């Protein structure tokens, strides 16, 4: 685990992969940027300290526990703090419902993105409706990466059509069946009827 920064330590940030608008270290907001998460960060930090979560997390990791770190009651408390913060930002009635086949409360995350003026305005509708594959319609631009101009002919020439299975899948069918069964039992995939 990383050691906590002291107050005298200079800011340090690794690029977090969030695109051109992403600023990974908000311990000191960049000039001209409003720290919209300050209230939520303080509420959650106070709550985490009161519940001794950093110590619990350390024990949890050291024990190799696969149990959730937070109880359902604690999750409700954290959601309540987040809902109060959302209300202070003008967002009422945040839904914490988790859609089928999704691991996240996408409606709440969409509200968060809106409050934070996230430039990736197409992400949440895509996740809620189903991510387009680019076959029937174009995949919407994310607005978070610097656009790259490509010669369309070059793209077509580099397109590869998969004509077979993954090599290890062919060589180890028992392992493949085991991995697919595990994914299905954990709810990551499900069997579809034949489309033919």
PDB file of C-alpha atoms in Angstrom:
ATOM      1  CA  UNK A   1       0.000   0.000   0.000  1.00  0.00           C
ATOM      2  CA  UNK A   2       1.111   3.546  -0.640  1.00  0.00           C
ATOM      3  CA  UNK A   3       2.140   5.552   2.383  1.00  0.00           C
ATOM      4  CA  UNK A   4      -0.089   8.572   3.087  1.00  0.00           C
ATOM      5  CA  UNK A   5       1.291  11.922   1.978  1.00  0.00           C
ATOM      6  CA  UNK A   6       2.334  14.362   4.663  1.00  0.00           C
ATOM      7  CA  UNK A   7       1.055  17.938   4.484  1.00  0.00           C
ATOM      8  CA  UNK A   8       4.465  19.148   3.310  1.00  0.00           C
ATOM      9  CA  UNK A   9       4.747  16.646   0.452  1.00  0.00           C
ATOM     10  CA  UNK A  10       4.482  18.054  -3.055  1.00  0.00           C
ATOM     11  CA  UNK A  11       1.525  16.988  -5.133  1.00  0.00           C
ATOM     12  CA  UNK A  12       2.037  13.733  -6.937  1.00  0.00           C
ATOM     13  CA  UNK A  13      -0.235  12.215  -9.531  1.00  0.00           C
ATOM     14  CA  UNK A  14      -0.137   9.359 -11.961  1.00  0.00           C
ATOM     15  CA  UNK A  15      -2.133   9.631 -15.146  1.00  0.00           C
ATOM     16  CA  UNK A  16      -5.314   7.753 -14.369  1.00  0.00           C
ATOM     17  CA  UNK A  17      -6.394   6.906 -17.905  1.00  0.00           C
ATOM     18  CA  UNK A  18      -9.486   9.106 -17.668  1.00  0.00           C
ATOM     19  CA  UNK A  19      -8.655  11.144 -20.749  1.00  0.00           C
ATOM     20  CA  UNK A  20      -7.690  14.750 -21.392  1.00  0.00           C
ATOM     21  CA  UNK A  21     -10.112  16.180 -18.810  1.00  0.00           C
ATOM     22  CA  UNK A  22      -9.092  13.905 -15.959  1.00  0.00           C
ATOM     23  CA  UNK A  23      -7.118  15.346 -13.059  1.00  0.00           C
ATOM     24  CA  UNK A  24      -6.089  12.493 -10.764  1.00  0.00           C
ATOM     25  CA  UNK A  25      -4.844  14.524  -7.751  1.00  0.00           C
ATOM     26  CA  UNK A  26      -7.382  16.868  -6.198  1.00  0.00           C
ATOM     27  CA  UNK A  27      -5.522  17.369  -2.917  1.00  0.00           C
ATOM     28  CA  UNK A  28      -5.054  20.882  -4.319  1.00  0.00           C
ATOM     29  CA  UNK A  29      -7.572  21.791  -7.065  1.00  0.00           C
ATOM     30  CA  UNK A  30      -6.040  23.077 -10.291  1.00  0.00           C
ATOM     31  CA  UNK A  31      -6.264  26.829 -10.882  1.00  0.00           C
ATOM     32  CA  UNK A  32      -9.658  27.882 -12.178  1.00  0.00           C
ATOM     33  CA  UNK A  33     -11.331  24.576 -11.338  1.00  0.00           C
ATOM     34  CA  UNK A  34     -14.163  24.410  -8.824  1.00  0.00           C
ATOM     35  CA  UNK A  35     -13.826  21.534  -6.355  1.00  0.00           C
ATOM     36  CA  UNK A  36     -17.414  20.305  -6.618  1.00  0.00           C
ATOM     37  CA  UNK A  37     -16.669  17.096  -4.693  1.00  0.00           C
ATOM     38  CA  UNK A  38     -15.251  18.885  -1.646  1.00  0.00           C
ATOM     39  CA  UNK A  39     -18.451  18.549   0.406  1.00  0.00           C
ATOM     40  CA  UNK A  40     -18.901  14.872  -0.419  1.00  0.00           C
ATOM     41  CA  UNK A  41     -15.216  14.133   0.142  1.00  0.00           C
ATOM     42  CA  UNK A  42     -15.383  15.757   3.604  1.00  0.00           C
ATOM     43  CA  UNK A  43     -18.603  13.945   4.571  1.00  0.00           C
ATOM     44  CA  UNK A  44     -17.226  10.593   3.467  1.00  0.00           C
ATOM     45  CA  UNK A  45     -13.786  11.217   5.008  1.00  0.00           C
ATOM     46  CA  UNK A  46     -15.396  12.049   8.363  1.00  0.00           C
ATOM     47  CA  UNK A  47     -17.598   8.959   8.120  1.00  0.00           C
ATOM     48  CA  UNK A  48     -14.649   6.722   7.159  1.00  0.00           C
ATOM     49  CA  UNK A  49     -12.597   8.045  10.077  1.00  0.00           C
ATOM     50  CA  UNK A  50     -15.470   7.593  12.550  1.00  0.00           C
ATOM     51  CA  UNK A  51     -15.924   3.988  11.406  1.00  0.00           C
ATOM     52  CA  UNK A  52     -12.137   3.319  11.459  1.00  0.00           C
ATOM     53  CA  UNK A  53     -12.329   2.166   7.844  1.00  0.00           C
ATOM     54  CA  UNK A  54      -8.610   2.611   7.033  1.00  0.00           C
ATOM     55  CA  UNK A  55      -7.722   0.148   9.830  1.00  0.00           C
ATOM     56  CA  UNK A  56     -10.540  -2.176   8.807  1.00  0.00           C
ATOM     57  CA  UNK A  57      -9.331  -2.072   5.209  1.00  0.00           C
ATOM     58  CA  UNK A  58      -5.785  -2.958   6.225  1.00  0.00           C
ATOM     59  CA  UNK A  59      -7.020  -5.958   8.263  1.00  0.00           C
ATOM     60  CA  UNK A  60      -9.397  -6.916   5.467  1.00  0.00           C
ATOM     61  CA  UNK A  61      -6.582  -6.985   2.888  1.00  0.00           C
ATOM     62  CA  UNK A  62      -4.104  -8.713   5.196  1.00  0.00           C
ATOM     63  CA  UNK A  63      -6.656 -11.425   5.923  1.00  0.00           C
ATOM     64  CA  UNK A  64      -7.321 -11.906   2.211  1.00  0.00           C
ATOM     65  CA  UNK A  65     -11.027 -11.624   2.925  1.00  0.00           C
ATOM     66  CA  UNK A  66     -13.447 -12.002   0.049  1.00  0.00           C
ATOM     67  CA  UNK A  67     -16.315 -10.577   2.096  1.00  0.00           C
ATOM     68  CA  UNK A  68     -17.506  -7.018   1.362  1.00  0.00           C
ATOM     69  CA  UNK A  69     -15.724  -4.348   3.395  1.00  0.00           C
ATOM     70  CA  UNK A  70     -18.981  -2.495   4.119  1.00  0.00           C
ATOM     71  CA  UNK A  71     -22.178  -3.886   5.620  1.00  0.00           C
ATOM     72  CA  UNK A  72     -25.515  -3.220   3.883  1.00  0.00           C
ATOM     73  CA  UNK A  73     -26.327  -0.710   6.657  1.00  0.00           C
ATOM     74  CA  UNK A  74     -23.039   1.113   6.035  1.00  0.00           C
ATOM     75  CA  UNK A  75     -23.720   1.233   2.300  1.00  0.00           C
ATOM     76  CA  UNK A  76     -27.086   2.812   3.099  1.00  0.00           C
ATOM     77  CA  UNK A  77     -25.320   5.421   5.275  1.00  0.00           C
ATOM     78  CA  UNK A  78     -22.824   6.245   2.508  1.00  0.00           C
ATOM     79  CA  UNK A  79     -25.633   6.528  -0.037  1.00  0.00           C
ATOM     80  CA  UNK A  80     -27.502   8.824   2.342  1.00  0.00           C
ATOM     81  CA  UNK A  81     -24.450  11.093   2.613  1.00  0.00           C
ATOM     82  CA  UNK A  82     -24.121  11.052  -1.180  1.00  0.00           C
ATOM     83  CA  UNK A  83     -27.834  11.821  -1.619  1.00  0.00           C
ATOM     84  CA  UNK A  84     -27.499  14.826   0.715  1.00  0.00           C
ATOM     85  CA  UNK A  85     -24.538  16.040  -1.345  1.00  0.00           C
ATOM     86  CA  UNK A  86     -26.499  15.533  -4.574  1.00  0.00           C
ATOM     87  CA  UNK A  87     -29.356  17.590  -3.088  1.00  0.00           C
ATOM     88  CA  UNK A  88     -26.886  20.395  -2.311  1.00  0.00           C
ATOM     89  CA  UNK A  89     -25.946  20.297  -6.018  1.00  0.00           C
ATOM     90  CA  UNK A  90     -29.585  20.572  -7.115  1.00  0.00           C
ATOM     91  CA  UNK A  91     -30.162  16.875  -7.851  1.00  0.00           C
ATOM     92  CA  UNK A  92     -33.145  15.329  -6.064  1.00  0.00           C
ATOM     93  CA  UNK A  93     -34.291  11.706  -5.857  1.00  0.00           C
ATOM     94  CA  UNK A  94     -31.128   9.889  -6.895  1.00  0.00           C
ATOM     95  CA  UNK A  95     -31.820   6.287  -7.864  1.00  0.00           C
ATOM     96  CA  UNK A  96     -29.443   3.732  -6.363  1.00  0.00           C
ATOM     97  CA  UNK A  97     -31.061   0.896  -8.313  1.00  0.00           C
ATOM     98  CA  UNK A  98     -28.598  -1.412 -10.053  1.00  0.00           C
ATOM     99  CA  UNK A  99     -29.877  -2.424 -13.514  1.00  0.00           C
ATOM    100  CA  UNK A 100     -29.948  -6.079 -14.527  1.00  0.00           C
ATOM    101  CA  UNK A 101     -26.598  -7.330 -15.851  1.00  0.00           C
ATOM    102  CA  UNK A 102     -24.809  -4.260 -14.455  1.00  0.00           C
ATOM    103  CA  UNK A 103     -22.611  -4.062 -11.341  1.00  0.00           C
ATOM    104  CA  UNK A 104     -23.209  -0.320 -10.725  1.00  0.00           C
ATOM    105  CA  UNK A 105     -25.962   2.167  -9.899  1.00  0.00           C
ATOM    106  CA  UNK A 106     -25.748   3.737 -13.359  1.00  0.00           C
ATOM    107  CA  UNK A 107     -28.419   6.411 -12.790  1.00  0.00           C
ATOM    108  CA  UNK A 108     -26.519   7.731  -9.749  1.00  0.00           C
ATOM    109  CA  UNK A 109     -23.263   7.715 -11.727  1.00  0.00           C
ATOM    110  CA  UNK A 110     -24.979   9.606 -14.563  1.00  0.00           C
ATOM    111  CA  UNK A 111     -26.091  12.285 -12.070  1.00  0.00           C
ATOM    112  CA  UNK A 112     -22.531  12.463 -10.736  1.00  0.00           C
ATOM    113  CA  UNK A 113     -21.149  12.932 -14.251  1.00  0.00           C
ATOM    114  CA  UNK A 114     -23.699  15.682 -14.928  1.00  0.00           C
ATOM    115  CA  UNK A 115     -22.876  17.559 -11.706  1.00  0.00           C
ATOM    116  CA  UNK A 116     -19.156  17.324 -12.497  1.00  0.00           C
ATOM    117  CA  UNK A 117     -19.658  18.482 -16.108  1.00  0.00           C
ATOM    118  CA  UNK A 118     -18.085  15.284 -17.418  1.00  0.00           C
ATOM    119  CA  UNK A 119     -17.496  15.771 -21.147  1.00  0.00           C
ATOM    120  CA  UNK A 120     -18.301  12.108 -21.868  1.00  0.00           C
ATOM    121  CA  UNK A 121     -22.020  12.764 -22.242  1.00  0.00           C
ATOM    122  CA  UNK A 122     -22.694   9.629 -24.300  1.00  0.00           C
ATOM    123  CA  UNK A 123     -21.278   7.084 -21.836  1.00  0.00           C
ATOM    124  CA  UNK A 124     -24.181   6.769 -19.403  1.00  0.00           C
ATOM    125  CA  UNK A 125     -26.977   6.550 -21.979  1.00  0.00           C
ATOM    126  CA  UNK A 126     -24.913   3.874 -23.764  1.00  0.00           C
ATOM    127  CA  UNK A 127     -24.452   1.868 -20.568  1.00  0.00           C
ATOM    128  CA  UNK A 128     -28.125   2.194 -19.621  1.00  0.00           C
ATOM    129  CA  UNK A 129     -29.442   1.284 -23.085  1.00  0.00           C
ATOM    130  CA  UNK A 130     -26.734  -1.157 -24.116  1.00  0.00           C
ATOM    131  CA  UNK A 131     -23.328  -0.319 -25.510  1.00  0.00           C
ATOM    132  CA  UNK A 132     -23.366  -0.123 -29.316  1.00  0.00           C
ATOM    133  CA  UNK A 133     -21.005  -2.425 -31.145  1.00  0.00           C
ATOM    134  CA  UNK A 134     -20.484  -0.142 -34.121  1.00  0.00           C
ATOM    135  CA  UNK A 135     -22.189  -2.599 -36.490  1.00  0.00           C
ATOM    136  CA  UNK A 136     -25.678  -1.066 -36.748  1.00  0.00           C
ATOM    137  CA  UNK A 137     -24.612   2.484 -35.894  1.00  0.00           C
ATOM    138  CA  UNK A 138     -21.474   4.398 -35.023  1.00  0.00           C
ATOM    139  CA  UNK A 139     -20.186   4.279 -31.473  1.00  0.00           C
ATOM    140  CA  UNK A 140     -20.638   7.794 -30.010  1.00  0.00           C
ATOM    141  CA  UNK A 141     -17.485   9.811 -29.392  1.00  0.00           C
ATOM    142  CA  UNK A 142     -16.406   9.972 -25.773  1.00  0.00           C
ATOM    143  CA  UNK A 143     -15.074  13.564 -25.846  1.00  0.00           C
ATOM    144  CA  UNK A 144     -12.315  12.600 -23.397  1.00  0.00           C
ATOM    145  CA  UNK A 145      -9.543  11.594 -25.762  1.00  0.00           C
ATOM    146  CA  UNK A 146      -7.678  13.701 -28.267  1.00  0.00           C
ATOM    147  CA  UNK A 147      -9.157  12.920 -31.686  1.00  0.00           C
ATOM    148  CA  UNK A 148      -6.794  11.081 -34.009  1.00  0.00           C
ATOM    149  CA  UNK A 149      -7.179  11.385 -37.753  1.00  0.00           C
ATOM    150  CA  UNK A 150      -6.827   8.114 -39.660  1.00  0.00           C
ATOM    151  CA  UNK A 151      -6.976   7.293 -43.307  1.00  0.00           C
ATOM    152  CA  UNK A 152     -10.097   5.133 -43.666  1.00  0.00           C
ATOM    153  CA  UNK A 153      -8.354   2.883 -46.221  1.00  0.00           C
ATOM    154  CA  UNK A 154      -5.560   2.242 -43.716  1.00  0.00           C
ATOM    155  CA  UNK A 155      -8.130   1.209 -41.100  1.00  0.00           C
ATOM    156  CA  UNK A 156      -9.828  -1.210 -43.480  1.00  0.00           C
ATOM    157  CA  UNK A 157      -6.505  -2.777 -44.490  1.00  0.00           C
ATOM    158  CA  UNK A 158      -5.630  -3.380 -40.817  1.00  0.00           C
ATOM    159  CA  UNK A 159      -8.987  -4.983 -40.036  1.00  0.00           C
ATOM    160  CA  UNK A 160      -8.591  -8.646 -39.140  1.00  0.00           C
ATOM    161  CA  UNK A 161     -11.407 -11.130 -39.240  1.00  0.00           C
ATOM    162  CA  UNK A 162     -11.265 -13.781 -36.567  1.00  0.00           C
ATOM    163  CA  UNK A 163     -11.576 -17.148 -38.261  1.00  0.00           C
ATOM    164  CA  UNK A 164     -10.890 -19.378 -35.288  1.00  0.00           C
ATOM    165  CA  UNK A 165     -10.811 -19.712 -31.544  1.00  0.00           C
ATOM    166  CA  UNK A 166      -8.209 -18.481 -29.131  1.00  0.00           C
ATOM    167  CA  UNK A 167      -5.212 -20.848 -29.427  1.00  0.00           C
ATOM    168  CA  UNK A 168      -5.241 -21.914 -25.750  1.00  0.00           C
ATOM    169  CA  UNK A 169      -8.985 -22.594 -26.015  1.00  0.00           C
ATOM    170  CA  UNK A 170      -8.319 -25.081 -28.799  1.00  0.00           C
ATOM    171  CA  UNK A 171      -5.459 -26.696 -26.871  1.00  0.00           C
ATOM    172  CA  UNK A 172      -7.201 -26.851 -23.463  1.00  0.00           C
ATOM    173  CA  UNK A 173     -10.967 -27.387 -23.982  1.00  0.00           C
ATOM    174  CA  UNK A 174     -11.489 -28.545 -20.383  1.00  0.00           C
ATOM    175  CA  UNK A 175      -9.999 -25.315 -19.034  1.00  0.00           C
ATOM    176  CA  UNK A 176     -12.096 -23.300 -21.488  1.00  0.00           C
ATOM    177  CA  UNK A 177     -15.283 -25.057 -20.347  1.00  0.00           C
ATOM    178  CA  UNK A 178     -14.334 -24.482 -16.697  1.00  0.00           C
ATOM    179  CA  UNK A 179     -13.663 -20.758 -17.249  1.00  0.00           C
ATOM    180  CA  UNK A 180     -16.880 -20.252 -19.214  1.00  0.00           C
ATOM    181  CA  UNK A 181     -18.865 -22.080 -16.503  1.00  0.00           C
ATOM    182  CA  UNK A 182     -17.272 -19.878 -13.818  1.00  0.00           C
ATOM    183  CA  UNK A 183     -18.169 -16.690 -15.742  1.00  0.00           C
ATOM    184  CA  UNK A 184     -21.739 -17.942 -16.164  1.00  0.00           C
ATOM    185  CA  UNK A 185     -22.151 -18.959 -12.509  1.00  0.00           C
ATOM    186  CA  UNK A 186     -20.853 -15.541 -11.401  1.00  0.00           C
ATOM    187  CA  UNK A 187     -23.384 -13.802 -13.633  1.00  0.00           C
ATOM    188  CA  UNK A 188     -20.902 -12.193 -16.033  1.00  0.00           C
ATOM    189  CA  UNK A 189     -22.305 -14.042 -19.048  1.00  0.00           C
ATOM    190  CA  UNK A 190     -25.462 -15.967 -19.795  1.00  0.00           C
ATOM    191  CA  UNK A 191     -26.526 -18.479 -22.401  1.00  0.00           C
ATOM    192  CA  UNK A 192     -28.426 -17.092 -25.388  1.00  0.00           C
ATOM    193  CA  UNK A 193     -30.709 -19.186 -27.585  1.00  0.00           C
ATOM    194  CA  UNK A 194     -29.405 -19.896 -31.069  1.00  0.00           C
ATOM    195  CA  UNK A 195     -29.996 -16.856 -33.267  1.00  0.00           C
ATOM    196  CA  UNK A 196     -29.982 -18.869 -36.496  1.00  0.00           C
TER     197      UNK A 196
END
